[in-house]
N, CA, C and O atoms as a GROMACS GRO file, in nm:
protein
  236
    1UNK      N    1  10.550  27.468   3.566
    1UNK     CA    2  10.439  27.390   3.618
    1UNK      C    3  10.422  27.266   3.530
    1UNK      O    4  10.407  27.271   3.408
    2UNK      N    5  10.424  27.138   3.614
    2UNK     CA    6  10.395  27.048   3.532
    2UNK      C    7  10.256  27.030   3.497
    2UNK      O    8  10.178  27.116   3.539
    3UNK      N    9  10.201  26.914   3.413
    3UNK     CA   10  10.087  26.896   3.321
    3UNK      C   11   9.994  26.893   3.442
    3UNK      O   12   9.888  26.955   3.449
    4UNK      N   13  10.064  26.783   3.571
    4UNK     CA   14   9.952  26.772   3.628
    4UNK      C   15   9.910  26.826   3.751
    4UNK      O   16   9.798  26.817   3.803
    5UNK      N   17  10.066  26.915   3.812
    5UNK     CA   18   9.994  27.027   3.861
    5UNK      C   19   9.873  27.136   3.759
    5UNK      O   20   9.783  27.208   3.802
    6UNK      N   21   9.898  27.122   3.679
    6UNK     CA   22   9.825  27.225   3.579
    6UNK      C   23   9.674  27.142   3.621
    6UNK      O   24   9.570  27.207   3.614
    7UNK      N   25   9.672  27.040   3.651
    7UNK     CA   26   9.546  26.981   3.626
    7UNK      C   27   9.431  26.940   3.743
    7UNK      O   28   9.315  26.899   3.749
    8UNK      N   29   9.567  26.990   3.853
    8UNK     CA   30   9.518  26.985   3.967
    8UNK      C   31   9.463  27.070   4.035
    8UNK      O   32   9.392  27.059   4.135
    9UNK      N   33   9.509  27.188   3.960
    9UNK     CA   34   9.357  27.339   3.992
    9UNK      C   35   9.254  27.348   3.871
    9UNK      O   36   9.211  27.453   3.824
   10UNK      N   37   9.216  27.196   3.820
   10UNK     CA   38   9.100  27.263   3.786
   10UNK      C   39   8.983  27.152   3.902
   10UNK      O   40   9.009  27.039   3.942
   11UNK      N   41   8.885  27.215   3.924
   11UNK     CA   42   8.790  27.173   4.025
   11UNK      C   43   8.717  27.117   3.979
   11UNK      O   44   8.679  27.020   4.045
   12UNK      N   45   8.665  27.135   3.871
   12UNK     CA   46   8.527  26.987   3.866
   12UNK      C   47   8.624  26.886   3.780
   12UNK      O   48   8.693  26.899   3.679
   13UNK      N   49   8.599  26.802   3.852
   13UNK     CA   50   8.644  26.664   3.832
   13UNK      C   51   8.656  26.602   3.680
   13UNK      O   52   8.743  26.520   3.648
   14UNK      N   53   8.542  26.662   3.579
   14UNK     CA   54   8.484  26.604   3.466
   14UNK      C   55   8.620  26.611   3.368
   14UNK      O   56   8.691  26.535   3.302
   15UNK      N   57   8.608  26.746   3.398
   15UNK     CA   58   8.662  26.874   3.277
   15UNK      C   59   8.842  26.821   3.351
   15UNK      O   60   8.927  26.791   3.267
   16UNK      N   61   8.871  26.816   3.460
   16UNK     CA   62   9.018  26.769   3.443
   16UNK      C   63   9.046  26.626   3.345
   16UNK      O   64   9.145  26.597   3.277
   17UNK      N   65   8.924  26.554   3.365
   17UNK     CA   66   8.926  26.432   3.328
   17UNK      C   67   8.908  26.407   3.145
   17UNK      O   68   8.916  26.320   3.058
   18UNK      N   69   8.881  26.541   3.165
   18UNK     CA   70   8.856  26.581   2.963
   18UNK      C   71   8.928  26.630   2.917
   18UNK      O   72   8.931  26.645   2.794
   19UNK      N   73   9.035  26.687   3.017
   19UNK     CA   74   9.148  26.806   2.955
   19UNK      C   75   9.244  26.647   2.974
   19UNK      O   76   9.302  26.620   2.869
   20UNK      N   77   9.265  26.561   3.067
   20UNK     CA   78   9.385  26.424   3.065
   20UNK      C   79   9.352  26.355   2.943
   20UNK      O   80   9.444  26.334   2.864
   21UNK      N   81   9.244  26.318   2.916
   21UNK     CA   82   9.192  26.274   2.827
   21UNK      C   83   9.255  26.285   2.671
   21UNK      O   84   9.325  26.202   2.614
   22UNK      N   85   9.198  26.439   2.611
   22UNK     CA   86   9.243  26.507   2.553
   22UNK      C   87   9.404  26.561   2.524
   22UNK      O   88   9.445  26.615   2.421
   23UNK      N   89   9.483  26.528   2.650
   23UNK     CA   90   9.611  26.546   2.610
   23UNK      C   91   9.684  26.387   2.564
   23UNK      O   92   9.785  26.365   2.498
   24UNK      N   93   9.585  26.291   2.630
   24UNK     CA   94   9.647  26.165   2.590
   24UNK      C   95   9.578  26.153   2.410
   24UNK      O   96   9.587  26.041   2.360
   25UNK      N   97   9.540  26.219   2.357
   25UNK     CA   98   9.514  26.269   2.185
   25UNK      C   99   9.366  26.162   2.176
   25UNK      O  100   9.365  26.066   2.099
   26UNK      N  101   9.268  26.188   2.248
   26UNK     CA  102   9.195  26.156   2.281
   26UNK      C  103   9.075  26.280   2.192
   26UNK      O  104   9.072  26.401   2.213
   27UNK      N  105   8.978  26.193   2.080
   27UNK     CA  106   8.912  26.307   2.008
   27UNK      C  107   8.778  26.338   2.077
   27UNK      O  108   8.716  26.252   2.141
   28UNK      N  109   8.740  26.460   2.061
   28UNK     CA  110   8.602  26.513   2.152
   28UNK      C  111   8.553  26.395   2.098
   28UNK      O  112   8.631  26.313   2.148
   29UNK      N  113   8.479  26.336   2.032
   29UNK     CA  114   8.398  26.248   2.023
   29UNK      C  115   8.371  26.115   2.110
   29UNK      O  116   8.267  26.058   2.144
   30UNK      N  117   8.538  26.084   2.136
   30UNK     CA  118   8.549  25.973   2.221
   30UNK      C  119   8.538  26.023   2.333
   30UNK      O  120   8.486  25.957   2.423
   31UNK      N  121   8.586  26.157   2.359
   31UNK     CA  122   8.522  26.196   2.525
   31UNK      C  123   8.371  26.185   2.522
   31UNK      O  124   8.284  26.110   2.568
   32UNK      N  125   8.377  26.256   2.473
   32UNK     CA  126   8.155  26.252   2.463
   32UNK      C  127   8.112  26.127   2.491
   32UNK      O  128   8.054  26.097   2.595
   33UNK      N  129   8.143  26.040   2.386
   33UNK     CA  130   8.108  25.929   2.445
   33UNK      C  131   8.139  25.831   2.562
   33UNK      O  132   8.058  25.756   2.617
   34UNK      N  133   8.303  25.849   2.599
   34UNK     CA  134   8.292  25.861   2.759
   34UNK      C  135   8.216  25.897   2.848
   34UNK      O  136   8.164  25.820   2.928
   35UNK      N  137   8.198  26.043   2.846
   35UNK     CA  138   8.120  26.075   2.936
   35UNK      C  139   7.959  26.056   2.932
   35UNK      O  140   7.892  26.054   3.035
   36UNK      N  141   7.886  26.036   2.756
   36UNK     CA  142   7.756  26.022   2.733
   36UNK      C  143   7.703  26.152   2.761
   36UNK      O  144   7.606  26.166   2.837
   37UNK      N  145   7.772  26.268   2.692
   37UNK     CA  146   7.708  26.375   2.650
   37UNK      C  147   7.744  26.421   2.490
   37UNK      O  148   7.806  26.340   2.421
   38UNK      N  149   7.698  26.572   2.423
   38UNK     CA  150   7.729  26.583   2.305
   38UNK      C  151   7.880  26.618   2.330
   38UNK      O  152   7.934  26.662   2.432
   39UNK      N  153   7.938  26.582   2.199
   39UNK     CA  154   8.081  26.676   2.168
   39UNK      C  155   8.095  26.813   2.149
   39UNK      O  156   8.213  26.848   2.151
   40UNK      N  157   7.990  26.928   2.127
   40UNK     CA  158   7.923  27.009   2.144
   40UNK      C  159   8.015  27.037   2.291
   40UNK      O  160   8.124  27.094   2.301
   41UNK      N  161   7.937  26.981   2.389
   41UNK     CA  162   7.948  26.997   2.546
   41UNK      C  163   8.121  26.957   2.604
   41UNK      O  164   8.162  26.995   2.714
   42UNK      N  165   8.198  26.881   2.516
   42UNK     CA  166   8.272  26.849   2.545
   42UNK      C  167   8.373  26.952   2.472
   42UNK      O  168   8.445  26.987   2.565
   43UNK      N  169   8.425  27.030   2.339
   43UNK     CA  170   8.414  27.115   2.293
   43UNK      C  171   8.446  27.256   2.426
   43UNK      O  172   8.559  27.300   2.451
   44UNK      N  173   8.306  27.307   2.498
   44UNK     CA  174   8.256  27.399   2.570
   44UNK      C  175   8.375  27.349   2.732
   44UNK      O  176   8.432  27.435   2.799
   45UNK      N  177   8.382  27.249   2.750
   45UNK     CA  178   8.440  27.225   2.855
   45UNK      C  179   8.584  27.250   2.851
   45UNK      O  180   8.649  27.300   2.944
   46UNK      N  181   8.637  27.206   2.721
   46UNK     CA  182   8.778  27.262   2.734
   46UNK      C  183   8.819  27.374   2.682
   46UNK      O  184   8.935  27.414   2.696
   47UNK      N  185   8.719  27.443   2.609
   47UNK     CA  186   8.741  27.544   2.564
   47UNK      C  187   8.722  27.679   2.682
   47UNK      O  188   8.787  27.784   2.677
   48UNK      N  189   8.619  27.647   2.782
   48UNK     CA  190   8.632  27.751   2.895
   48UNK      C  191   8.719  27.750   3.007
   48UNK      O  192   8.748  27.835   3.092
   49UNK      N  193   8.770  27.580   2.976
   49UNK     CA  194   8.870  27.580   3.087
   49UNK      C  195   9.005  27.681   3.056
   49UNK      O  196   9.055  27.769   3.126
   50UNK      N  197   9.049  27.616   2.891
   50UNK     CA  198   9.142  27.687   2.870
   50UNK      C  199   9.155  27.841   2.864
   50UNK      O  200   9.266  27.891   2.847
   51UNK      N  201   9.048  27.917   2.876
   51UNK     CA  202   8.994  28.070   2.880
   51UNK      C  203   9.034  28.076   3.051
   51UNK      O  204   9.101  28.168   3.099
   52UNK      N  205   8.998  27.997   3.105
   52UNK     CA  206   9.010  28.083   3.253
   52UNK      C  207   9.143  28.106   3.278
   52UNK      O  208   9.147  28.228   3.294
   53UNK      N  209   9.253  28.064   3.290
   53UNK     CA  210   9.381  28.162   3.308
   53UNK      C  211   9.338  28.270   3.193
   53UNK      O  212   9.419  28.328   3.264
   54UNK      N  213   9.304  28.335   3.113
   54UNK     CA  214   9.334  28.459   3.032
   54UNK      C  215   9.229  28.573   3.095
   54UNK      O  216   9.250  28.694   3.098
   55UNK      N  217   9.084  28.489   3.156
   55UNK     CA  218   9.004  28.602   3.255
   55UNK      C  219   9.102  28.633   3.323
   55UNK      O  220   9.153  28.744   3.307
   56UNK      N  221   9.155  28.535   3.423
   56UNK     CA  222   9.201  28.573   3.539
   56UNK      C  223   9.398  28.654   3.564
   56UNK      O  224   9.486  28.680   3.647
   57UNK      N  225   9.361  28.657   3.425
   57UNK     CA  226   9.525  28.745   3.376
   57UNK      C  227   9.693  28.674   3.398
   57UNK      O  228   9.804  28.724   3.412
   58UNK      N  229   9.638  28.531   3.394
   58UNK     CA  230   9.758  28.468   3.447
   58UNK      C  231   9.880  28.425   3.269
   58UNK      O  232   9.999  28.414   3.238
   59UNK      N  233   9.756  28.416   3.211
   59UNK     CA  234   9.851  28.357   3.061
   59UNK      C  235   9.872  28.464   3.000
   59UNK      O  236   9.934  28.464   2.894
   0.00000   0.00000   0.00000
């Protein structure tokens, strides 16, 4: 699977846009401030994204 099929099942828009972000070596901080929330929140976004294949038993 490529990066951006990988990126194309995730559904809210934000969090794909934080996980592209982030692979272009992009630091939570500068997302945060992209988006104008905490890094805290930005942090939480890729960190549950990357959890959902391991709920859902795929990784």
């Amino acid at each position: 699977m490529t990066a951006e099929e990988a990126l194309s099942t995730i559904k809210d828009p934000r969090v794909r846009q934080a996980m592209r972000l982030r692979g272009e070596d992009w630091t939570q901080a500068q997302i945060a401030d992209y988006f104008e929330v905490s890094e805290k929140t930005v942090e939480r976004m890729i960190a549950n994204e990357r959890a959902r294949p391991k709920k859902r038993g795929i990784a």
